[in-house]
Coordinates of C-alpha atoms in Angstrom, one line a residue:
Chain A
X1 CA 72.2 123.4 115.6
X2 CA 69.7 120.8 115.7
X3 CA 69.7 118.4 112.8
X4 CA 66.9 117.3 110.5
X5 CA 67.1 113.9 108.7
X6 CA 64.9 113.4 105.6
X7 CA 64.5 109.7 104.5
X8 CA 62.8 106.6 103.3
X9 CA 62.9 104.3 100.3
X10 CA 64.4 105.2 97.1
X11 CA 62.6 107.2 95.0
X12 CA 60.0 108.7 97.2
X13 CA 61.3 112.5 96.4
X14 CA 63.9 112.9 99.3
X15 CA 66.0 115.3 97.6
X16 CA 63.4 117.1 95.7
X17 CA 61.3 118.0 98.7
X18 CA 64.6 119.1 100.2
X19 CA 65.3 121.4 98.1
X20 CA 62.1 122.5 97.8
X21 CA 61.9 123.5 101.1
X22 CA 64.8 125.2 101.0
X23 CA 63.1 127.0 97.7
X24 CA 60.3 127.8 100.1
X25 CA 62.9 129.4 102.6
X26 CA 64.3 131.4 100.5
X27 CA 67.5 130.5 99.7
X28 CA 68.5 131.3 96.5
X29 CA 71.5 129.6 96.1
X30 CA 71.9 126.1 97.8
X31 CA 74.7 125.5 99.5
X32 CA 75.2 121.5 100.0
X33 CA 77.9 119.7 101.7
X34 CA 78.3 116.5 100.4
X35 CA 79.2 113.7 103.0
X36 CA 81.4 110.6 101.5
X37 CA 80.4 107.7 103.6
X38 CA 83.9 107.1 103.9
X39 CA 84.3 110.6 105.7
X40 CA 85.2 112.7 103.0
X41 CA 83.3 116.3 102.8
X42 CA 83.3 118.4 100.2
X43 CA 80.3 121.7 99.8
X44 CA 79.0 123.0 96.0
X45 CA 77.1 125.6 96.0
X46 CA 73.9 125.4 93.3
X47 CA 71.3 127.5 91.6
X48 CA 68.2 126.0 93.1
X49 CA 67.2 125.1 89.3
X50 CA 70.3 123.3 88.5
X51 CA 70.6 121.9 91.9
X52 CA 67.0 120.3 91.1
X53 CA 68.5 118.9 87.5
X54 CA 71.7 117.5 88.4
X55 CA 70.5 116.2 91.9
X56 CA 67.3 114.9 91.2
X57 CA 66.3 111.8 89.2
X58 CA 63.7 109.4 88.0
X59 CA 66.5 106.4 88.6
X60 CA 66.3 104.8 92.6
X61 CA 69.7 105.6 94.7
X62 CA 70.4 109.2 93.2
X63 CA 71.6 110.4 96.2
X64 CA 74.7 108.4 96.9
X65 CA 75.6 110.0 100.2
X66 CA 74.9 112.3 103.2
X67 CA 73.7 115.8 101.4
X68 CA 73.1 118.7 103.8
X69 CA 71.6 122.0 103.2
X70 CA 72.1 124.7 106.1
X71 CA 68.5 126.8 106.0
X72 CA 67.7 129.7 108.7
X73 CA 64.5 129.4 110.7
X74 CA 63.3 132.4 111.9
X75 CA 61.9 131.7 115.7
X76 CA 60.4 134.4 117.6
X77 CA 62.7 137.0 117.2
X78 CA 65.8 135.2 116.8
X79 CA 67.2 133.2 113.9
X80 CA 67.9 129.0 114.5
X81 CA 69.6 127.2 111.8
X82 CA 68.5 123.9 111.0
X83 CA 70.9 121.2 109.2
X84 CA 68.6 119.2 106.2
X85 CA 70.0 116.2 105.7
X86 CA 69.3 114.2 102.4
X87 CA 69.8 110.6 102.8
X88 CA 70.1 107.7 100.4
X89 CA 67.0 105.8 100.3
X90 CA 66.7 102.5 102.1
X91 CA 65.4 99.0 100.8
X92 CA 64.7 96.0 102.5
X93 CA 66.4 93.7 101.0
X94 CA 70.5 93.4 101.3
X95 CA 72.1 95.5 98.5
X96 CA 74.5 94.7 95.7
X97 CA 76.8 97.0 95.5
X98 CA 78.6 97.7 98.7
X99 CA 79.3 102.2 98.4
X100 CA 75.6 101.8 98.4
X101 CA 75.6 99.6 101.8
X102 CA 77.7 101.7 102.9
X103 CA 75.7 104.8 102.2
X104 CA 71.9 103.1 104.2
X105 CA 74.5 102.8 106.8
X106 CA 75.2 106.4 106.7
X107 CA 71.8 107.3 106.5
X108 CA 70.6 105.3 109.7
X109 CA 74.2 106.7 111.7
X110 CA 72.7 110.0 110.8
X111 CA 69.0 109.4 112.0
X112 CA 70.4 108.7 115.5
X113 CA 71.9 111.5 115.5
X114 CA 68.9 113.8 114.2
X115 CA 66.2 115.7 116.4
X116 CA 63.6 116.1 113.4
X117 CA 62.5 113.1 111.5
X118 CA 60.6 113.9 107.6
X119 CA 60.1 110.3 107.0
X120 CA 58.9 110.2 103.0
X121 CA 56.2 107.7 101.8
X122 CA 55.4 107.4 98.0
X123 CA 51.8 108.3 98.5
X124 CA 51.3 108.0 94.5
X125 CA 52.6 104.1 94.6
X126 CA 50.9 103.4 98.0
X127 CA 47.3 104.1 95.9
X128 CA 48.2 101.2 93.3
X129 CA 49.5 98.7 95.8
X130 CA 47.3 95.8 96.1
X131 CA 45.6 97.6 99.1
X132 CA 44.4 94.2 100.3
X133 CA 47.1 92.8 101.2
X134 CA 49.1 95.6 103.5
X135 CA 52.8 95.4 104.1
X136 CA 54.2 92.8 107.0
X137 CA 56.2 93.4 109.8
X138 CA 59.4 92.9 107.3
X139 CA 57.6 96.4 105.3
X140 CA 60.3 98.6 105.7
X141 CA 58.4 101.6 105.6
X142 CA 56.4 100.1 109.2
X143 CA 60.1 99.4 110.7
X144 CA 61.4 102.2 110.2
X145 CA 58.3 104.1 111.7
X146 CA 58.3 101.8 114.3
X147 CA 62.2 102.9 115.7
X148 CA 61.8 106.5 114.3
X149 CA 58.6 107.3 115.4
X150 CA 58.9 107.6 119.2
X151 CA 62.0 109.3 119.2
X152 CA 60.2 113.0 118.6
X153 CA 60.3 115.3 116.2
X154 CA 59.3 112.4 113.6
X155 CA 56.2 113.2 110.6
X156 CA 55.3 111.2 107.7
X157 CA 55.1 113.0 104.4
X158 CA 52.9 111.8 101.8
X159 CA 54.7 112.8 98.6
X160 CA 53.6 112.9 94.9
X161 CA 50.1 113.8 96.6
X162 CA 49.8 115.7 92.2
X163 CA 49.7 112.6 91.1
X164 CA 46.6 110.5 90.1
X165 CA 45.6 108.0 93.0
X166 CA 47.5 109.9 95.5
X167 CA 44.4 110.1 97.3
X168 CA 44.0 107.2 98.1
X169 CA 47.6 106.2 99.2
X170 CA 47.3 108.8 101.5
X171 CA 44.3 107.6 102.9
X172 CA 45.9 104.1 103.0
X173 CA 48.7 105.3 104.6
X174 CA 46.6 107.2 107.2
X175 CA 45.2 103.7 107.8
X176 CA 48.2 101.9 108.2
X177 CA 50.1 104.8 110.3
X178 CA 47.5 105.5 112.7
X179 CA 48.8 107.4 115.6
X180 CA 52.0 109.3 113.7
X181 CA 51.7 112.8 111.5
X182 CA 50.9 112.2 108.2
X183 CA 51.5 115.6 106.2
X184 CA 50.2 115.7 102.3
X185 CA 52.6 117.2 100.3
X186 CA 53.3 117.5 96.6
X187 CA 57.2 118.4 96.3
X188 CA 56.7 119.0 92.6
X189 CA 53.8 121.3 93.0
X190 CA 54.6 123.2 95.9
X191 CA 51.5 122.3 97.9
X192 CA 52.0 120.7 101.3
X193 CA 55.2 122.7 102.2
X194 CA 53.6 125.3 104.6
X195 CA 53.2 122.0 107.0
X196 CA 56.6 120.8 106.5
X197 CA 58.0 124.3 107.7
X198 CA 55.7 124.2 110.4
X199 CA 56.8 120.7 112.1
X200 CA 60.5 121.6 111.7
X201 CA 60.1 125.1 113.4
X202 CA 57.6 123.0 116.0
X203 CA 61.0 120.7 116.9
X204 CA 63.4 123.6 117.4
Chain B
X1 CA 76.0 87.3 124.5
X2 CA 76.9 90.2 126.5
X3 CA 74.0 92.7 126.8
X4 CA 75.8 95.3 125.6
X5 CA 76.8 93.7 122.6
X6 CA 73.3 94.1 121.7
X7 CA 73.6 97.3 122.6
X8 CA 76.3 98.3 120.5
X9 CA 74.6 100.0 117.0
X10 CA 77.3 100.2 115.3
X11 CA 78.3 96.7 115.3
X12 CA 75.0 96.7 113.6
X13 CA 75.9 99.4 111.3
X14 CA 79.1 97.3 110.5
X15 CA 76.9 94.6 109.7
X16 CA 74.5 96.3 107.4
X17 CA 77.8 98.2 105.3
X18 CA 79.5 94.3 105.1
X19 CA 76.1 93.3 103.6
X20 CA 75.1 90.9 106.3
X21 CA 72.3 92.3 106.9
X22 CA 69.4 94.0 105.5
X23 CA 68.4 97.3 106.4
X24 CA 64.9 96.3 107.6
X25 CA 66.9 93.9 110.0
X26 CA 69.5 96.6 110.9
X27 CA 66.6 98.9 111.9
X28 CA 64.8 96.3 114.0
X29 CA 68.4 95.5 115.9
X30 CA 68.5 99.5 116.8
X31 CA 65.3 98.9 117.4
X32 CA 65.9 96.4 120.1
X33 CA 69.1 98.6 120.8
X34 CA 67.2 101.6 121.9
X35 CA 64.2 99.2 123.5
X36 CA 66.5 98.0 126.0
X37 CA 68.2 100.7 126.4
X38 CA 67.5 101.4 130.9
X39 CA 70.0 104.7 131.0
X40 CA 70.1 106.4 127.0
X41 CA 74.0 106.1 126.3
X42 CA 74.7 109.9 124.4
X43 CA 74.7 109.3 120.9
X44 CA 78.2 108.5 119.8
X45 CA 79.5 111.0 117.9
X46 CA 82.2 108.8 116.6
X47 CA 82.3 107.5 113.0
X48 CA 81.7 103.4 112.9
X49 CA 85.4 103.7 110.3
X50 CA 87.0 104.6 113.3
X51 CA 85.8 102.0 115.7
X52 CA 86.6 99.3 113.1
X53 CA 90.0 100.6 112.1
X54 CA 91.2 100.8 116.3
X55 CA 90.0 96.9 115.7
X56 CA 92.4 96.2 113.1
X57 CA 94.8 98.3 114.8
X58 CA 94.9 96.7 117.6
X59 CA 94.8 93.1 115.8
X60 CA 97.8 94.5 114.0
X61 CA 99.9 95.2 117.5
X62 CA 99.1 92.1 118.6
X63 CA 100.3 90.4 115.3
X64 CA 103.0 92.8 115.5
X65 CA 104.2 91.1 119.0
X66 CA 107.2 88.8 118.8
X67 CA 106.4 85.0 119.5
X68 CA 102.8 84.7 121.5
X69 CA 101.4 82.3 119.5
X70 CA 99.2 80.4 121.7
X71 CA 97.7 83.8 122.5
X72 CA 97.2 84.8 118.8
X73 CA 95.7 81.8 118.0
X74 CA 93.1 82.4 121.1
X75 CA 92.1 86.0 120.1
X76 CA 91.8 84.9 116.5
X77 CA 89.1 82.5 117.6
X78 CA 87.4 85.1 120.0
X79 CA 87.2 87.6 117.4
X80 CA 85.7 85.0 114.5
X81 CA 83.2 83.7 117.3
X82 CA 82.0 87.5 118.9
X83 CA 81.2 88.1 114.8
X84 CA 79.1 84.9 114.4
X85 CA 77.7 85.1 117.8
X86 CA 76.5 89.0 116.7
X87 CA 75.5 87.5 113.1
X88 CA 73.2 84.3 115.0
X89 CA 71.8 86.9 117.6
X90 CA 70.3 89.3 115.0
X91 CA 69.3 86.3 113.1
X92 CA 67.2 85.0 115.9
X93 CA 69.4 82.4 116.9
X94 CA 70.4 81.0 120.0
X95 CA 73.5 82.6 121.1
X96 CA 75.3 82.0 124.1
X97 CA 77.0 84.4 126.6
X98 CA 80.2 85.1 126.5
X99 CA 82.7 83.5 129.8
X100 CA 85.6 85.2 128.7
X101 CA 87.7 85.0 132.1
X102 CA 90.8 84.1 132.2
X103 CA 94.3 82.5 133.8
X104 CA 97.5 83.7 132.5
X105 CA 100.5 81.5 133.5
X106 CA 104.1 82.0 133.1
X107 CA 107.3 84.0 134.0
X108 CA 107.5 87.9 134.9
X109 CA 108.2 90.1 131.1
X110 CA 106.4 86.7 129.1
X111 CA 104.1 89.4 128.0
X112 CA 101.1 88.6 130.2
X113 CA 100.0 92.7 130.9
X114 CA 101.1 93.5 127.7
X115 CA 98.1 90.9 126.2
X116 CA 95.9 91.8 128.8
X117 CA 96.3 95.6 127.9
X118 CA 95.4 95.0 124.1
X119 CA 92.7 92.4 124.8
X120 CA 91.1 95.2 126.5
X121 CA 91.5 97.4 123.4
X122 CA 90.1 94.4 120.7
X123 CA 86.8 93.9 123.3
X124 CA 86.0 97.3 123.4
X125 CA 86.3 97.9 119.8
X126 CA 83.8 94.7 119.9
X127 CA 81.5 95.6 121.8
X128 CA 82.8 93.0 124.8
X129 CA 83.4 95.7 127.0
X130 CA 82.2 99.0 127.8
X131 CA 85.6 100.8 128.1
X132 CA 88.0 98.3 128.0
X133 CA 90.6 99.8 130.2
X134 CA 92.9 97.6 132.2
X135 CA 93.2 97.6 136.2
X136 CA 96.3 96.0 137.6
X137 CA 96.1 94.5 141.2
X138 CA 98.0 92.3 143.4
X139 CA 97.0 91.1 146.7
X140 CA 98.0 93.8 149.2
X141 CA 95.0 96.0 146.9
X142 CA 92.7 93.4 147.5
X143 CA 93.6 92.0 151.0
X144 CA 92.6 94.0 154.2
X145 CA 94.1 94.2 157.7
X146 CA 91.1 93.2 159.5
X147 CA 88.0 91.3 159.7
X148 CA 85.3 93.1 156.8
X149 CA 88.1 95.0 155.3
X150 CA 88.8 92.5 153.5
X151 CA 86.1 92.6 151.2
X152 CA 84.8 96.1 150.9
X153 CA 88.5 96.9 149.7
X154 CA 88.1 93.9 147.2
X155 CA 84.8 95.1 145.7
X156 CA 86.3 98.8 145.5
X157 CA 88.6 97.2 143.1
X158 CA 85.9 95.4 141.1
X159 CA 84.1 98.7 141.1
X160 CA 87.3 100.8 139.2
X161 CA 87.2 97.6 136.5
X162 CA 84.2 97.6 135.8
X163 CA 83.7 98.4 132.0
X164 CA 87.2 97.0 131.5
X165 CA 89.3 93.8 132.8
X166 CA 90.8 93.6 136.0
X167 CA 94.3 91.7 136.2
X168 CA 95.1 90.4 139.1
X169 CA 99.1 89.5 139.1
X170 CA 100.2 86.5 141.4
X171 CA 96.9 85.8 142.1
X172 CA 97.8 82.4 143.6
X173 CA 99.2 84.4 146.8
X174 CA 95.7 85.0 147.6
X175 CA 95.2 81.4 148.6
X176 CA 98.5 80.7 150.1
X177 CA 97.8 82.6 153.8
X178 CA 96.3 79.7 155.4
X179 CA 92.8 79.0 157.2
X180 CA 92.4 82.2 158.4
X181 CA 94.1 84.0 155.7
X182 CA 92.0 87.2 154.3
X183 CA 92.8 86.0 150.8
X184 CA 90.0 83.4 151.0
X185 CA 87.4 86.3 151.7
X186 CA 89.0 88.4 148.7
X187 CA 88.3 85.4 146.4
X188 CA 84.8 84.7 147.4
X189 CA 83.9 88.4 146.9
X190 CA 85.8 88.2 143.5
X191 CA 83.4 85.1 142.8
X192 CA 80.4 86.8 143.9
X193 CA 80.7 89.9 141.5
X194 CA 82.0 88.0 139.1
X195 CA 78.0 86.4 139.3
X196 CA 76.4 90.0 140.2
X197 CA 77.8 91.6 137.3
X198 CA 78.0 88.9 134.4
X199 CA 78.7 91.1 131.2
X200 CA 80.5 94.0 132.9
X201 CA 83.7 93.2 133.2
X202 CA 86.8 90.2 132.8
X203 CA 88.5 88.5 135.4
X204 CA 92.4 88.0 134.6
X205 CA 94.5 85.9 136.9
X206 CA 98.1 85.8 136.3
X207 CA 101.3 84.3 137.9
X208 CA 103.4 81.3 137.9
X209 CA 102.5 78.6 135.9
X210 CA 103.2 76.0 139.1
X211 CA 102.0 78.2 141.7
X212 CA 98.8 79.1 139.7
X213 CA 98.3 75.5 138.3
X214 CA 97.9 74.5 142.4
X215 CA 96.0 77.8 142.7
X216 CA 93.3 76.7 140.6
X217 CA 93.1 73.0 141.7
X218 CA 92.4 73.5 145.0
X219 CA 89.8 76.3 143.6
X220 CA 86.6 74.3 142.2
X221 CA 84.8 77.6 142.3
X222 CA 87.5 79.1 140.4
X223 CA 88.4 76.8 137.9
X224 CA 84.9 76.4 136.9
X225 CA 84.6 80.1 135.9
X226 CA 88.1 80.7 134.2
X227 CA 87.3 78.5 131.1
X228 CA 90.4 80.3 129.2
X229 CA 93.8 79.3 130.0
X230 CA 97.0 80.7 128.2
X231 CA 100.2 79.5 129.2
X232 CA 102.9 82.4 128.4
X233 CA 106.1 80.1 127.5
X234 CA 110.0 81.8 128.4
X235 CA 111.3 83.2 125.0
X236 CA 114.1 81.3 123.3
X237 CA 116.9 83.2 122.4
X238 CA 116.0 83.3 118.3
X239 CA 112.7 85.3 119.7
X240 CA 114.7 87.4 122.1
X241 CA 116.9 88.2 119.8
X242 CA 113.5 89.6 117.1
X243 CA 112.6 91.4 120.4
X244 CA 115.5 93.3 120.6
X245 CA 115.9 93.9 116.7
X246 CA 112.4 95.3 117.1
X247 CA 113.1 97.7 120.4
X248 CA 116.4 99.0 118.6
X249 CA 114.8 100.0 115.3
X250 CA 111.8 101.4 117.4
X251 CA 113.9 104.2 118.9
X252 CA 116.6 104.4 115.3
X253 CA 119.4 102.4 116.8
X254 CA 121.1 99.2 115.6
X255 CA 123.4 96.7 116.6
X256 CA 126.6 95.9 114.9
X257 CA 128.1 92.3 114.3
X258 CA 129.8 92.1 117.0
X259 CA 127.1 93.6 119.3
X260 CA 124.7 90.9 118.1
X261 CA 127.2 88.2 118.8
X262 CA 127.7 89.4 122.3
X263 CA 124.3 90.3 122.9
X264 CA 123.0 86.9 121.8
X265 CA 125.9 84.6 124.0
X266 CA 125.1 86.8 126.6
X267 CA 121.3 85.8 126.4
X268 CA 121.8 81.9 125.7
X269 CA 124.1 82.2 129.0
X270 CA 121.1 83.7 130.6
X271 CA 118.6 81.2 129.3
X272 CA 120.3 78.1 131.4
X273 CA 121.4 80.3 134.4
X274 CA 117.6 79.3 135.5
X275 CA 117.1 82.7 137.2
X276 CA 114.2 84.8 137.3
X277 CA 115.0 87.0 134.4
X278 CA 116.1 84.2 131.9
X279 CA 113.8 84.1 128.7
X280 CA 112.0 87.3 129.6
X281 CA 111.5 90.1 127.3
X282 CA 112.2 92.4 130.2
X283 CA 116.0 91.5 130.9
X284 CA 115.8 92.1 126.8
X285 CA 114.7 95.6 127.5
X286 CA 117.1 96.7 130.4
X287 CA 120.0 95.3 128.6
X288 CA 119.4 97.7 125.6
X289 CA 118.1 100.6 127.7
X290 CA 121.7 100.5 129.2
X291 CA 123.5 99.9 126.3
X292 CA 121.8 103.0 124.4
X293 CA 123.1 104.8 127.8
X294 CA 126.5 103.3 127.7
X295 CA 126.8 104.4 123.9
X296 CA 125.5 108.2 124.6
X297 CA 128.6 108.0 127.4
X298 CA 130.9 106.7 124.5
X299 CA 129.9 109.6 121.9
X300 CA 129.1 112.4 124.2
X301 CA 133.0 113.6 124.1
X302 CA 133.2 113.3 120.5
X303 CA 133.5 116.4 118.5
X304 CA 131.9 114.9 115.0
X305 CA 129.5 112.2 114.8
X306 CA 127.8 110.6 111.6
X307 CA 124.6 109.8 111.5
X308 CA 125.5 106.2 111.6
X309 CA 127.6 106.7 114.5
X310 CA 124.6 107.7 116.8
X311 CA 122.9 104.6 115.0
X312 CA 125.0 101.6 115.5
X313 CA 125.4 100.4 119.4
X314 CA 129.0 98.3 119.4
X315 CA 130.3 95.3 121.1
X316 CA 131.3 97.9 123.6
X317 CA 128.2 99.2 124.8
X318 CA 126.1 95.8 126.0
X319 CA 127.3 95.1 128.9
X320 CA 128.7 91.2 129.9
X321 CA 127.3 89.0 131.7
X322 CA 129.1 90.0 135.5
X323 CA 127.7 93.0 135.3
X324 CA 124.5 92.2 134.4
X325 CA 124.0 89.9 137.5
X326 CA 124.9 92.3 139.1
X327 CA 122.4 94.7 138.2
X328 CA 119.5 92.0 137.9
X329 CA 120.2 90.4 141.2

């Protein structure tokens, strides 16, 4: 089963965009095994609209651990499960609190362990930055593309693309990522999924 | 600082769940991780809890080890500076390599292999070394019959440790042939891989603390590159004694008054005696192997028998000191 890591900072629409996709799949009822950093594992299955109200939030660091979601490709003629994993999001600086520590750790054990990279960009914030002064080499955002990116398998999404100004944080974005796949999408909306699908059944 | 130290992510996953570093910094040291990486290592598949619990585990049995201090005191201190050395490296600080070859000196059963063996453990669960496994050599492994033998036979050796420490016991001997001796050949292969292959593996001599004391004086060559030296003191009879307490309730049996009194004269008698075995956790061993024999011979007839009864070893059942000798010698 090849394993599919979704990540970036917090905030950026991780978990919404991966249950969207799995909405987008067709499955009805999400199945998501939880992942303590400590090693714990426990699975709760959801109706996709009360997985998207109790697991998704406005607040950074909703996601407190590894959440996976199993979803069936269908390749050719056969069927190929792919594991989603929804990570917590990573800063730059060090953390407070240290379950949350511990849970970046988690999420960057995971991405060397994961053949398909969906790494999430707030395309909605990147359009307000001060776009004249871009991120250094200390943005995590460019590190993070910098290890991820030539390990295959790896896209950009640009989320919130519904939102005003969106535009131009995606074109910002294109700027600044030259040379990796930058996919549009609006996880609230819907729009923008069709390419997700596509890159993940590209990597099987 | 060993290059595979660097190497190792989840030291660097340790370091970002501890909070000493950020994760923009953790993802450039994985970065650098998977830069330098010539020959991709397979992803580890095991969890970073377990790698830092077989550490405390293993700091646990050496803690748990009866006397040793000099040798706590030293692993203590390598542990500390492999952490800061890590911290200063992804910091962008100067840090040095690590020499960590060493001479072991003292008496057979001071618990030389036994330190050896759990050093091994602690650097691998540090990233030191690769594997961390031990490879235990005298001189007839090393030493060959004729000319060239000598050191293709040595360097098969060094091969098998690599990724681990290789313990060489009496290693003195291998300077004690003479001029034309092989052992000369064997230690200037040893030197030259020592060189060749830097951060691959440790050196650990071991033997008598007089014989090994000449040994590395006459040695420039070696006594520049052993920087650590641990002397392995004989046990006095107090520590003995906690030895033998701690082998007994290990396998559920326990001495009685009288037992203890006999066992402990019979050990001070042993510490003067001078002989090979005085003060040596081994004679410790034997002498309670037998007696847990000599007590099975003393029950085994017995229709009924308490729990305590296949507990308690009595006066009885350790054997005096005539006997002894006389198994010993």
């Amino acid at each position: 089963m090849k394993r599919c890591i979704v990540l970036g900072k917090p905030n950026v629409g991780k978990t919404l965009l991966v249950l969207r996709l799995a909405d987008y799949m067709k499955v009805k009822d999400v199945d998501i095994t939880f992942q303590d950093p400590g090693g714990a594992k426990y699975s709760r299955k959801y109706p996709m609209d009360i997985a998207v109200r109790e697991l998704v939030g406005a607040l950074p660091h909703q996601t407190k651990c590894l959440q996976s979601v199993s979803i069936e490709f269908r390749a050719g003629k056969g069927k190929k499960t792919v594991e989603l994993m929804d990570t917590t999001g990573l800063i730059e600086q060090i953390h407070d609190d240290p379950l949350t520590r511990k849970a970046m750790a988690q999420t960057l054990s995971a991405l060397r362990g994961a053949q398909i990279i969906i790494h999430i960009i707030d395309a909605h914030l990147a359009g307000h930055e001060d776009a004249v002064s871009d991120p250094t080499e200390r943005d995590l955002d460019m590190q993070l593309a910098a290890f991820a990116g030539p390990r295959g398998g790896y896209c950009i999404v640009a989320n919130k693309m519904d939102l005003p100004g969106a535009k131009r944080g995606l074109a910002r974005i294109r700027r600044l990522f030259t040379g990796y796949k930058v996919l549009p999408v609006s996880a609230a909306t819907g729009e923008g999924l069709k390419e997700v699908r596509r890159h993940v059944l590209r990597n099987l | 600082m060993p290059a595979f130290e660097r190497r190792n992510p989840n030291l660097v996953l340790v370091g970002l769940e501890e909070g000493r570093l950020s994760p923009v910094e953790a993802i450039q040291a994985l970065r650098t991780s998977s830069d330098s990486h010539t020959k991709k290592r397979e992803i580890e598949t095991e969890s970073l809890a377990s790698s830092e619990w077989r550490l405390n585990e293993a700091l646990t049995e050496l803690d748990s080890l009866i006397g040793l201090t000099a040798v706590k005191a030293l692993v203590r201190e390598l542990v500390a500076y492999i952490r800061i050395q890590r911290i200063r490296e992804m910091r962008q600080l100067a840090s040095e390599a690590l020499v960590l070859h060493m001479v072991f000196s003292g008496n057979p059963g001071t618990g030389k292999t036994t330190c050896a063996r759990l050093m091994g453990k602690l650097f691998r669960e540090m990233g030191v070394l690769e594997k961390g496994h031990l490879v235990e050599r005298e001189r007839a492994d090393l030493v060959g019959e004729y000319i060239g033998h000598t050191a293709q036979k040595t360097r098969d050796q060094i091969k098998k440790a690599l990724g681990g420490i290789l313990f060489i016991d009496e290693a003195y001997s291998l300077a004690t042939g003479g001029e034309k001796d092989f052992g000369k050949e064997s230690i200037s292969t040893l030197i030259k891989a020592m060189e060749d292959n830097k951060d691959r593996f440790i050196v650990i001599l071991a033997g008598y603390r007089e014989e090994m004391a000449k040994f590395i004086q006459s040695n420039p060559g070696i006594r520049s590159r052993f920087p650590i030296h641990i002397e392995f003191p004989d046990y006095t009879v107090e520590e003995l004694m906690l030895i033998a307490d701690l082998m007994l309730k290990k396998r559920d049996y326990r001495l009685d008054l009288a037992a203890r009194a006999r066992l402990e004269a019979h050990l001070s008698r042993n510490l003067g005696s001078n002989s090979e075995h005085s003060g040596n956790a081994r004679l410790v061993r034997n002498i309670i192997e037998r007696a847990i024999r000599r007590q099975a011979l003393r029950l085994v007839d017995r229709k009924q028998l308490t729990r305590e009864e296949l507990m308690l070893i009595r006066r009885e059942d350790i054997e005096g000191n005539h006997e002894a000798v006389h198994r010993f010698g």
